[in-house]
Structure formats: C-alpha cells, structure tokens
Amino acid sequence: MLYQPAMKTIDLRSDTVTRPTAAMREAMARAEVGDDVYGEDPTVNRLQERVAGLLGKEAALFVPSGTMANQLCLGVLTRPGDEIVCDHGAHCISFETGALSALWGVQARTVVAERGLLEPAQVEAAIRPEGDPYPRTRVLELENTHNRGGGAVYPLDRIRALAAVAERRGLAVHLDGARLWNACAASGLRPADYAASATTVSVCLSKGLGAPVGSVISSTKALIADARRLRKRLGGGMRQVGILAAAGLYALDHHVERLGEDHANARRLAEGLGALRGASLPLPVETNLVFVAFEGRSAADLSRRLAAEGVLANPEGSRPDMLRFVTHLDVSRADVDEALRIAARVLA
Ligand SMILES: *Cc1c(COP(=O)(O)O)cnc(C)c1O
C-alpha cells in the first residue's frame, strides 16, 4: 500500500519534496548495476558521462547530496587557512552546517550582493592582497539560480565578467548549480554556457528534476579524481548505486523540458498571493521560487495556519514576515489555484 495522507496537501515548501513517478521507479528497477567504488556501475558511469557532456567538462562524479557536492568541490580547491569569496546568503555557508570550516579549515569572505548576484567590483575588493598576514583567497563561489536571492538567474555576461576577475587574480570558480536547470529554463541558455566560466560545477538531480537522491559535480579529470577520494573519505562511496543514477538519467530525459511549467505556475502563484491584503513580493519571480512578505504578520504563524488547511510553505528566515513558496513536479496548475483559494481564506 502506498502511503496516503488523510488530507490532500499542496506541498510548496521546497522542490526537494517530489516523489519519484511510476515511470522513474520502473527505470530504477531496471537499472544495470555494479560496484561503483570499483568504478564498475554502468548506469552511474553513463550518468556521469551525460552530465559532463551537458556541462562541457572532462569528467563528473555522482554524489549523495548537493551539500556533499559543494563541499567536495570547495575541498579540492582549497587548503586549510584559505578563504573563499561568496554572497552572504550563499547556500554553501548558510545551509551546510558550517562544513566549509569544519571539514576543510576554510573561511568565507562574504559580500552583500543584490539578489545574491555578485558584481565584479565587489569581488575584486574582497580578494585579499598577497602577504604573510593574509588568508589566501582561492575560490570565487557563485550560485545560479540563487536560492536566498529568490531564484535569481545570473546574466551570462555577469558570470563571464566575474570569471575574468577570478582568472586575473588566480582564483578558481565554483558554480553551485543546484538549480542550474531552472536558470537554463528561464534564460534559454544551455548548462554548458554557464559552466564554461567555472572550474567546478555542482548540479542537483533531486530538486526540480524530481529524482529521489543525488547531485553531480563536474570538472577536469584531475579535480574529479581528487573529489572522488574526498567523497570516499566522507563515506560517500556507494556500491550498486546505479539504481539511483537511473532516476537521474530518467529525470534528465523527461523532467528538464517541463521546468517551464513550474516557472509559469510560480508566476501565477506570485500574482495571486501578491494581490492579497498586506502582501508584497520583495523579489522578482524569475524561476520556481516565490518569496512573499506579509507586512506586520508572523511568517511562522501564517505557515502554521496554512498547514492546517493543507498548504505547506516555509518561513524564509531572512525576514520574520516572509514565506517561501516553491513550485515543482508534484504541483499542478490546479493545485496552484487551490492553494490560492485557501491562502485567500486563511490570510484574509
Ligand atoms: C538545496 C541546495 C543545495 C544542497 O542540496 P542538498 O541536496 O539539500 O544537500 C546546494 N545549493 C543550493 C543553492 C541549494 O538550493
């Protein structure tokens, strides 16, 4: 028996809540597998080649989570005492349990960027001079789309200009592309267009793409070999994991094209929610994330009241009156309309 919740919930908390479809589960069940720690899982190898190809890189590595993906990349690009430059709301320093310092002994120099999108001059100013007292600035970390920035998409020109600063100053570039697929759906560009400016890239299969587990990192053969060692060290060497890689391959075949629907649903949701009394949209809606502020009200309280009616949305921690709504594979246009009816009643 499948688990059936008593009340139909419209879960807008995150694009991580999707469940594998019947067809995806079939693809998983059929997957050819081998021991991936020996490099012998054909499905994992196919997924890695596929993603490396999409990103225009030499090699790729399947990893359990976006957190491990980011941290492996940052780990291979730094040594203890080094510094990275990133936006102050970057996922890798905000939502990864302090891993950057705990695992690698690396600190972050943060920049407050509008919607999380860094400006070349800000980065230039944040890079340390050379000299004994200073940490060595090693990595420029970019996030596309930017989560805390409301799903903001980096203009390609900006990424290129940032990468030019990094190159001139001897920094590597790590691109956190957990939602790079959404950036591409919004801009019409290819993943490789963005990835070309990055030394290392991480992409997520379990957010908008709807796979149950998994991220992939991609870079040069040498850096991926280093990352493979670190993955093993962290306990991320998995065995017949082609069963999970098959879900990723299925998602790349079937769930990329449809991301535009999530973006259309997000715009529809934003329009409806933004029209409610006291509501405003502090950030433009470019992708599948919708941030709504409810002037003078408690987001935690609103979240509880919506949940009681079957609509789930998380408070967005940067403001006490803001909720974050996320559209995804398991939210239809009819669900959006139903959520809007419920929100209008609850928030009236
Ligand atoms: C979700 C997310 C991650 C981390 O993914 P997990 O699989 O939850 O560890 C990394 N970066 C960004 C921008 C994300 O949104």
Coordinates of C-alpha atoms and ligand atoms in Angstrom, one line a residue:
M1 CA 0.0 0.0 0.0
L2 CA 1.2 3.5 -0.8
Y3 CA 1.2 6.0 2.0
Q4 CA -1.8 8.2 1.6
P5 CA -2.0 11.3 3.8
A6 CA -5.5 11.9 5.2
M7 CA -5.9 15.4 3.7
K8 CA -4.6 16.4 0.3
T9 CA -1.6 18.6 0.9
I10 CA -0.2 21.0 -1.6
D11 CA 3.4 21.0 -0.6
L12 CA 5.1 24.2 -1.6
R13 CA 7.9 24.0 1.0
S14 CA 10.6 23.0 -1.4
D15 CA 11.3 21.4 -4.8
T16 CA 13.0 18.6 -2.8
V17 CA 9.7 17.1 -1.7
T18 CA 8.9 15.5 -5.1
R19 CA 8.4 11.7 -5.2
P20 CA 9.6 9.5 -8.0
T21 CA 7.0 8.9 -10.6
A22 CA 5.9 5.3 -11.5
A23 CA 7.9 5.5 -14.8
M24 CA 11.0 6.7 -12.9
R25 CA 10.6 3.9 -10.4
E26 CA 10.5 1.5 -13.3
A27 CA 13.7 2.9 -14.8
M28 CA 15.3 2.4 -11.4
A29 CA 14.1 -1.2 -11.1
R30 CA 15.5 -2.0 -14.5
A31 CA 18.9 -0.3 -13.9
E32 CA 22.0 -2.3 -14.7
V33 CA 24.4 -2.0 -11.7
G34 CA 27.9 -2.9 -10.5
D35 CA 30.2 -1.8 -7.6
D36 CA 30.7 1.9 -8.1
V37 CA 33.5 2.1 -5.7
Y38 CA 35.4 0.0 -8.3
G39 CA 34.0 2.3 -11.0
E40 CA 32.0 -0.6 -12.3
D41 CA 28.4 0.6 -12.2
P42 CA 27.5 1.1 -15.8
T43 CA 24.5 3.3 -15.0
V44 CA 26.5 5.6 -12.8
N45 CA 29.1 5.8 -15.5
R46 CA 26.5 6.7 -18.1
L47 CA 25.0 9.4 -15.8
Q48 CA 28.5 10.9 -15.1
E49 CA 29.3 11.0 -18.8
R50 CA 26.0 12.5 -19.6
V51 CA 26.3 15.3 -17.1
A52 CA 29.9 16.0 -18.0
G53 CA 28.8 16.3 -21.6
L54 CA 25.9 18.7 -20.7
L55 CA 28.3 20.9 -18.7
G56 CA 31.1 20.7 -21.3
K57 CA 33.6 19.3 -18.8
E58 CA 36.0 16.3 -18.9
A59 CA 34.6 14.3 -16.0
A60 CA 31.8 14.1 -13.5
L61 CA 31.0 12.4 -10.2
F62 CA 27.7 11.2 -8.7
V63 CA 27.3 12.2 -5.1
P64 CA 24.5 11.7 -2.5
S65 CA 23.6 15.4 -1.9
G66 CA 24.1 18.9 -3.0
T67 CA 25.8 19.7 0.2
M68 CA 28.4 17.0 -0.4
A69 CA 28.7 18.2 -4.0
N70 CA 29.5 21.8 -3.0
Q71 CA 31.8 20.7 -0.2
L72 CA 33.8 18.3 -2.3
C73 CA 34.4 21.0 -4.9
L74 CA 35.4 23.5 -2.3
G75 CA 37.5 20.9 -0.6
V76 CA 39.6 20.1 -3.7
L77 CA 40.1 23.8 -4.5
T78 CA 41.4 24.9 -1.1
R79 CA 43.8 24.2 1.8
P80 CA 43.3 25.0 5.5
G81 CA 43.6 28.7 6.1
D82 CA 42.4 29.6 2.7
E83 CA 39.4 31.9 2.0
I84 CA 36.6 31.8 -0.5
V85 CA 34.6 34.8 -1.7
C86 CA 30.8 34.4 -1.9
D87 CA 27.5 36.1 -1.4
H88 CA 26.5 36.4 2.3
G89 CA 23.4 34.3 1.7
A90 CA 25.2 31.5 -0.3
H91 CA 24.0 28.0 0.4
C92 CA 27.5 26.6 1.0
I93 CA 28.0 28.8 4.1
S94 CA 24.3 29.2 5.2
F95 CA 22.7 25.8 5.0
E96 CA 25.6 23.3 5.1
T97 CA 26.2 23.1 8.8
G98 CA 29.4 25.1 8.8
A99 CA 31.1 22.3 6.7
L100 CA 33.5 24.8 5.0
S101 CA 35.2 25.4 8.3
A102 CA 34.5 22.1 10.0
L103 CA 35.8 19.9 7.1
W104 CA 38.4 22.0 5.3
G105 CA 39.5 24.7 7.7
V106 CA 38.5 27.3 5.2
Q107 CA 36.8 30.6 5.9
A108 CA 34.4 32.7 3.8
R109 CA 34.7 36.4 3.0
T110 CA 31.1 37.4 2.3
V111 CA 29.8 40.1 0.1
V112 CA 26.3 41.5 0.3
A113 CA 25.1 41.3 -3.3
E114 CA 21.7 42.4 -4.6
R115 CA 19.6 39.2 -5.1
G116 CA 22.7 37.2 -4.4
L117 CA 24.2 38.1 -7.8
L118 CA 27.8 39.4 -7.3
E119 CA 29.3 42.3 -9.1
P120 CA 32.9 42.1 -10.4
A121 CA 34.0 45.2 -8.4
Q122 CA 32.7 43.7 -5.2
V123 CA 34.7 40.5 -5.8
E124 CA 37.8 42.5 -6.8
A125 CA 37.5 44.4 -3.5
A126 CA 37.1 41.2 -1.4
I127 CA 40.2 39.4 -2.7
R128 CA 43.0 39.7 -0.2
P129 CA 46.3 41.2 -1.1
E130 CA 49.4 38.9 -1.1
G131 CA 51.5 38.9 2.0
D132 CA 52.2 36.9 5.2
P133 CA 49.3 38.1 7.3
Y134 CA 46.5 37.4 4.9
P135 CA 44.5 34.3 4.2
R136 CA 44.9 33.2 0.6
T137 CA 41.7 33.9 -1.5
R138 CA 41.4 30.8 -3.5
V139 CA 37.8 30.4 -4.8
L140 CA 35.0 32.6 -6.1
E141 CA 31.8 30.8 -5.3
L142 CA 28.6 31.6 -7.4
E143 CA 25.1 30.3 -7.1
N144 CA 22.8 30.0 -10.1
T145 CA 19.9 30.3 -9.6
H146 CA 20.4 32.0 -6.2
N147 CA 18.2 30.5 -3.5
R148 CA 18.3 33.4 -1.0
G149 CA 18.1 35.7 -3.9
G150 CA 14.6 34.4 -4.7
G151 CA 15.7 32.1 -7.5
A152 CA 17.6 34.9 -9.3
V153 CA 19.2 33.9 -12.6
Y154 CA 22.8 35.2 -13.3
P155 CA 23.1 37.1 -16.5
L156 CA 25.7 35.2 -18.6
D157 CA 27.7 38.4 -19.2
R158 CA 28.0 38.9 -15.4
I159 CA 29.3 35.4 -14.8
R160 CA 31.8 35.9 -17.6
A161 CA 33.0 39.2 -16.1
L162 CA 33.3 37.6 -12.6
A163 CA 35.2 34.7 -14.0
A164 CA 37.6 37.2 -15.7
V165 CA 38.3 38.8 -12.4
A166 CA 38.8 35.4 -10.8
E167 CA 41.2 34.3 -13.6
R168 CA 43.2 37.5 -13.4
R169 CA 43.6 37.2 -9.6
G170 CA 44.3 33.4 -9.6
L171 CA 41.1 32.2 -8.1
A172 CA 39.2 29.1 -9.1
V173 CA 35.4 29.5 -9.7
H174 CA 32.9 27.1 -8.1
L175 CA 29.4 27.2 -9.5
D176 CA 26.7 25.9 -7.2
G177 CA 24.1 24.9 -9.8
A178 CA 21.7 23.0 -7.6
R179 CA 19.1 24.8 -9.7
L180 CA 21.1 25.4 -12.9
W181 CA 18.4 23.6 -14.8
N182 CA 16.0 26.3 -13.7
A183 CA 18.4 29.0 -14.8
C184 CA 18.5 27.4 -18.2
A185 CA 14.7 27.1 -18.4
A186 CA 14.4 30.8 -17.6
S187 CA 17.2 32.1 -19.9
G188 CA 17.1 29.6 -22.8
L189 CA 20.8 29.1 -22.4
R190 CA 22.5 25.6 -22.1
P191 CA 24.1 24.4 -18.9
A192 CA 27.5 24.4 -20.6
D193 CA 27.1 28.2 -21.4
Y194 CA 27.2 28.9 -17.6
A195 CA 29.6 26.1 -16.7
A196 CA 32.2 27.3 -19.2
S197 CA 33.2 30.1 -16.7
A198 CA 33.5 27.7 -13.8
T199 CA 36.4 25.4 -12.6
T200 CA 34.0 23.1 -10.8
V201 CA 30.2 22.8 -11.1
S202 CA 27.6 21.1 -8.9
V203 CA 24.1 20.3 -10.2
C204 CA 21.2 18.7 -8.3
L205 CA 19.0 15.9 -9.6
S206 CA 16.6 15.8 -6.6
K207 CA 15.3 19.3 -6.7
G208 CA 13.4 20.5 -9.8
L209 CA 14.3 17.3 -11.7
G210 CA 12.5 15.1 -9.3
A211 CA 14.9 12.3 -8.7
P212 CA 14.8 10.9 -5.1
V213 CA 18.5 11.4 -4.4
G214 CA 21.6 12.8 -5.9
S215 CA 23.8 15.5 -7.2
V216 CA 26.6 15.5 -9.7
I217 CA 29.9 17.5 -9.7
S218 CA 31.9 18.1 -12.9
S219 CA 35.3 19.5 -13.7
T220 CA 38.7 18.3 -15.1
K221 CA 39.7 14.7 -14.8
A222 CA 42.3 15.6 -12.2
L223 CA 40.0 17.5 -9.9
I224 CA 37.3 14.9 -10.2
A225 CA 39.8 12.2 -9.2
D226 CA 40.7 14.3 -6.1
A227 CA 37.0 14.8 -5.3
R228 CA 36.4 11.0 -5.6
R229 CA 39.0 10.5 -2.9
L230 CA 37.3 13.1 -0.7
R231 CA 33.9 11.5 -1.4
K232 CA 35.3 8.2 -0.1
R233 CA 36.7 9.9 3.0
L234 CA 33.4 11.3 3.8
G235 CA 31.7 7.9 3.5
G236 CA 30.1 8.8 0.2
G237 CA 31.5 5.9 -1.8
M238 CA 28.3 4.0 -2.8
R239 CA 28.1 0.5 -4.3
Q240 CA 25.2 -0.6 -6.6
V241 CA 24.1 3.0 -6.8
G242 CA 23.1 2.7 -10.4
I243 CA 19.6 2.3 -9.1
L244 CA 19.7 5.9 -8.0
A245 CA 21.7 7.1 -11.0
A246 CA 18.9 5.6 -13.2
A247 CA 16.5 8.0 -11.6
G248 CA 18.8 10.9 -12.5
L249 CA 19.1 9.7 -16.1
Y250 CA 15.4 9.4 -16.3
A251 CA 15.0 12.9 -14.9
L252 CA 17.4 14.3 -17.5
D253 CA 15.4 12.7 -20.3
H254 CA 11.9 13.6 -19.0
H255 CA 11.9 16.3 -16.4
V256 CA 14.1 19.1 -17.9
E257 CA 11.8 20.3 -20.7
R258 CA 8.9 20.7 -18.3
L259 CA 10.6 23.1 -15.9
G260 CA 9.0 26.0 -17.7
E261 CA 5.6 24.8 -16.3
D262 CA 7.0 25.2 -12.8
H263 CA 8.0 28.7 -13.6
A264 CA 4.6 29.6 -15.1
N265 CA 3.0 28.1 -12.0
A266 CA 5.3 30.2 -9.8
R267 CA 4.3 33.4 -11.7
R268 CA 0.6 32.5 -11.3
L269 CA 1.1 31.9 -7.6
A270 CA 3.0 35.1 -7.2
E271 CA 0.4 37.1 -8.9
G272 CA -2.4 35.7 -6.7
L273 CA -0.5 35.9 -3.4
G274 CA 0.9 39.3 -4.2
A275 CA -2.7 40.6 -4.6
L276 CA -3.7 39.5 -1.0
R277 CA -4.1 42.3 1.6
G278 CA -0.8 43.4 3.0
A279 CA 1.2 41.1 0.8
S280 CA 4.2 42.1 -1.3
L281 CA 6.8 40.4 -3.4
P282 CA 10.2 41.8 -2.4
L283 CA 12.0 39.9 -5.2
P284 CA 11.0 39.3 -8.8
V285 CA 9.9 35.8 -9.7
E286 CA 12.2 34.5 -12.4
T287 CA 12.1 30.8 -11.7
N288 CA 10.3 28.4 -9.3
L289 CA 10.8 30.3 -6.1
V290 CA 8.3 32.8 -4.8
F291 CA 9.1 34.9 -1.7
V292 CA 6.1 36.7 -0.3
A293 CA 6.2 39.2 2.6
F294 CA 3.1 39.8 4.7
E295 CA 3.5 43.2 6.3
G296 CA 3.4 43.1 10.1
R297 CA 2.4 39.4 10.4
S298 CA 4.4 36.4 11.6
A299 CA 5.5 34.1 8.9
A300 CA 5.7 31.2 11.4
D301 CA 2.1 31.8 12.4
L302 CA 0.9 32.1 8.8
S303 CA 2.8 28.9 7.9
R304 CA 1.0 27.0 10.7
R305 CA -2.4 28.3 9.7
L306 CA -1.8 27.4 6.0
A307 CA -0.6 24.0 7.0
A308 CA -3.8 23.4 9.0
E309 CA -5.7 23.9 5.6
G310 CA -3.3 21.6 3.7
V311 CA -1.0 24.2 2.1
L312 CA 2.6 23.9 3.2
A313 CA 5.1 26.8 2.9
N314 CA 8.2 27.5 4.9
P315 CA 9.1 30.8 6.6
E316 CA 12.0 32.4 4.8
G317 CA 14.5 33.2 7.5
S318 CA 15.8 36.5 6.2
R319 CA 12.6 38.4 7.3
P320 CA 10.2 37.5 10.1
D321 CA 7.2 38.2 7.9
M322 CA 8.2 36.3 4.8
L323 CA 7.2 32.9 3.4
R324 CA 8.8 31.0 0.6
F325 CA 6.7 29.0 -1.9
V326 CA 8.3 26.6 -4.3
T327 CA 6.7 25.1 -7.4
H328 CA 7.8 21.7 -8.7
L329 CA 6.9 18.4 -10.4
D330 CA 4.2 17.4 -7.9
V331 CA 2.4 20.8 -8.0
S332 CA -0.1 21.2 -10.9
R333 CA -1.7 24.4 -12.1
A334 CA -4.9 23.3 -10.4
D335 CA -3.0 22.8 -7.2
V336 CA -1.8 26.4 -7.5
D337 CA -5.3 27.7 -7.9
E338 CA -6.5 25.6 -5.0
A339 CA -3.6 26.9 -2.9
L340 CA -4.6 30.5 -3.8
R341 CA -8.2 29.9 -2.8
I342 CA -7.0 28.5 0.6
A343 CA -4.5 31.3 1.1
A344 CA -7.1 34.0 0.4
R345 CA -9.3 32.4 3.1
V346 CA -6.6 31.9 5.7
L347 CA -4.9 35.2 5.2
A348 CA -8.0 37.4 4.8
Ligands
LIG1 C1 19.4 22.5 -2.0 C2 20.7 23.3 -2.3 C3 21.9 22.7 -2.1 C4 22.2 21.4 -1.3 O1 21.4 20.4 -1.6 P1 21.1 19.1 -0.6 O2 20.9 18.0 -1.5 O3 19.9 19.5 0.2 O4 22.3 18.9 0.3 C5 23.0 23.4 -2.5 N1 22.9 24.6 -3.1 C6 21.7 25.2 -3.3 C7 21.7 26.5 -4.0 C8 20.6 24.5 -2.9 O5 19.4 25.1 -3.1

